[in-house]
């Protein structure tokens, strides 16, 4: 019984460290994309306010290869 609790404790620590690393890498990705200018995440902050059917879209949509055919 004691071995199972020890395995659970190690698994908990490993999972916590893994999730923290994933979270900080995602935040770094968002920060880097914002600084490089590939995405402007500030325009997404108003998406809940500008959600009427006649509001302008946030980004223009480029047609995919399937839609071109």
PDB file of C-alpha atoms in Angstrom:
ATOM      1  CA  UNK A   1       0.000   0.000   0.000  1.00  0.00           C
ATOM      2  CA  UNK A   2       2.855   2.339   0.795  1.00  0.00           C
ATOM      3  CA  UNK A   3       4.445   1.723  -2.620  1.00  0.00           C
ATOM      4  CA  UNK A   4       1.269   2.758  -4.426  1.00  0.00           C
ATOM      5  CA  UNK A   5       1.140   6.054  -2.537  1.00  0.00           C
ATOM      6  CA  UNK A   6       4.785   6.697  -3.317  1.00  0.00           C
ATOM      7  CA  UNK A   7       4.179   6.060  -7.030  1.00  0.00           C
ATOM      8  CA  UNK A   8       1.166   8.373  -6.924  1.00  0.00           C
ATOM      9  CA  UNK A   9       3.263  11.103  -5.300  1.00  0.00           C
ATOM     10  CA  UNK A  10       5.979  10.819  -7.960  1.00  0.00           C
ATOM     11  CA  UNK A  11       3.384  10.775 -10.740  1.00  0.00           C
ATOM     12  CA  UNK A  12       1.738  13.880  -9.269  1.00  0.00           C
ATOM     13  CA  UNK A  13       5.033  15.765  -9.157  1.00  0.00           C
ATOM     14  CA  UNK A  14       5.961  14.723 -12.700  1.00  0.00           C
ATOM     15  CA  UNK A  15       2.528  15.692 -14.045  1.00  0.00           C
ATOM     16  CA  UNK A  16       2.658  19.046 -12.260  1.00  0.00           C
ATOM     17  CA  UNK A  17       6.111  19.855 -13.603  1.00  0.00           C
ATOM     18  CA  UNK A  18       5.074  18.774 -17.103  1.00  0.00           C
ATOM     19  CA  UNK A  19       1.977  20.983 -17.066  1.00  0.00           C
ATOM     20  CA  UNK A  20       3.918  23.971 -15.737  1.00  0.00           C
ATOM     21  CA  UNK A  21       6.504  23.589 -18.505  1.00  0.00           C
ATOM     22  CA  UNK A  22       3.763  23.303 -21.126  1.00  0.00           C
ATOM     23  CA  UNK A  23       1.970  26.393 -19.785  1.00  0.00           C
ATOM     24  CA  UNK A  24       5.102  28.551 -19.784  1.00  0.00           C
ATOM     25  CA  UNK A  25       6.104  27.365 -23.252  1.00  0.00           C
ATOM     26  CA  UNK A  26       2.643  28.268 -24.564  1.00  0.00           C
ATOM     27  CA  UNK A  27       2.818  31.696 -22.920  1.00  0.00           C
ATOM     28  CA  UNK A  28       6.257  32.222 -24.450  1.00  0.00           C
ATOM     29  CA  UNK A  29       4.850  31.230 -27.855  1.00  0.00           C
ATOM     30  CA  UNK A  30       2.043  33.784 -27.510  1.00  0.00           C
ATOM     31  CA  UNK A  31       4.462  36.488 -26.400  1.00  0.00           C
ATOM     32  CA  UNK A  32       6.879  35.756 -29.257  1.00  0.00           C
ATOM     33  CA  UNK A  33       4.112  35.706 -31.879  1.00  0.00           C
ATOM     34  CA  UNK A  34       2.865  39.064 -30.597  1.00  0.00           C
ATOM     35  CA  UNK A  35       6.346  40.606 -30.711  1.00  0.00           C
ATOM     36  CA  UNK A  36       7.129  39.253 -34.206  1.00  0.00           C
ATOM     37  CA  UNK A  37       3.870  40.656 -35.504  1.00  0.00           C
ATOM     38  CA  UNK A  38       2.433  37.393 -36.835  1.00  0.00           C
ATOM     39  CA  UNK A  39      -0.610  37.702 -34.568  1.00  0.00           C
ATOM     40  CA  UNK A  40      -2.263  40.587 -32.781  1.00  0.00           C
ATOM     41  CA  UNK A  41      -3.965  39.050 -29.780  1.00  0.00           C
ATOM     42  CA  UNK A  42      -5.251  42.399 -28.513  1.00  0.00           C
ATOM     43  CA  UNK A  43      -7.844  42.480 -31.294  1.00  0.00           C
ATOM     44  CA  UNK A  44      -9.285  39.231 -29.949  1.00  0.00           C
ATOM     45  CA  UNK A  45     -10.016  40.888 -26.610  1.00  0.00           C
ATOM     46  CA  UNK A  46     -13.054  42.654 -28.081  1.00  0.00           C
ATOM     47  CA  UNK A  47     -14.531  39.527 -29.634  1.00  0.00           C
ATOM     48  CA  UNK A  48     -17.175  39.237 -26.919  1.00  0.00           C
ATOM     49  CA  UNK A  49     -18.179  42.873 -27.345  1.00  0.00           C
ATOM     50  CA  UNK A  50     -18.332  42.860 -31.144  1.00  0.00           C
ATOM     51  CA  UNK A  51     -20.309  39.702 -31.786  1.00  0.00           C
ATOM     52  CA  UNK A  52     -23.276  41.031 -33.731  1.00  0.00           C
ATOM     53  CA  UNK A  53     -24.005  39.617 -37.161  1.00  0.00           C
ATOM     54  CA  UNK A  54     -23.251  42.910 -38.907  1.00  0.00           C
ATOM     55  CA  UNK A  55     -19.916  43.577 -37.135  1.00  0.00           C
ATOM     56  CA  UNK A  56     -16.723  43.417 -39.155  1.00  0.00           C
ATOM     57  CA  UNK A  57     -14.734  40.179 -38.874  1.00  0.00           C
ATOM     58  CA  UNK A  58     -11.562  40.212 -36.812  1.00  0.00           C
ATOM     59  CA  UNK A  59      -9.392  38.749 -39.560  1.00  0.00           C
ATOM     60  CA  UNK A  60      -9.916  38.334 -43.242  1.00  0.00           C
ATOM     61  CA  UNK A  61     -10.295  34.719 -44.236  1.00  0.00           C
ATOM     62  CA  UNK A  62      -8.146  33.342 -47.014  1.00  0.00           C
ATOM     63  CA  UNK A  63      -9.732  30.531 -48.989  1.00  0.00           C
ATOM     64  CA  UNK A  64      -8.192  27.107 -48.567  1.00  0.00           C
ATOM     65  CA  UNK A  65      -7.233  24.843 -51.441  1.00  0.00           C
ATOM     66  CA  UNK A  66     -10.528  22.950 -51.240  1.00  0.00           C
ATOM     67  CA  UNK A  67     -12.559  26.143 -51.556  1.00  0.00           C
ATOM     68  CA  UNK A  68     -10.570  27.312 -54.603  1.00  0.00           C
ATOM     69  CA  UNK A  69     -11.557  24.262 -56.647  1.00  0.00           C
TER      70      UNK A  69
END
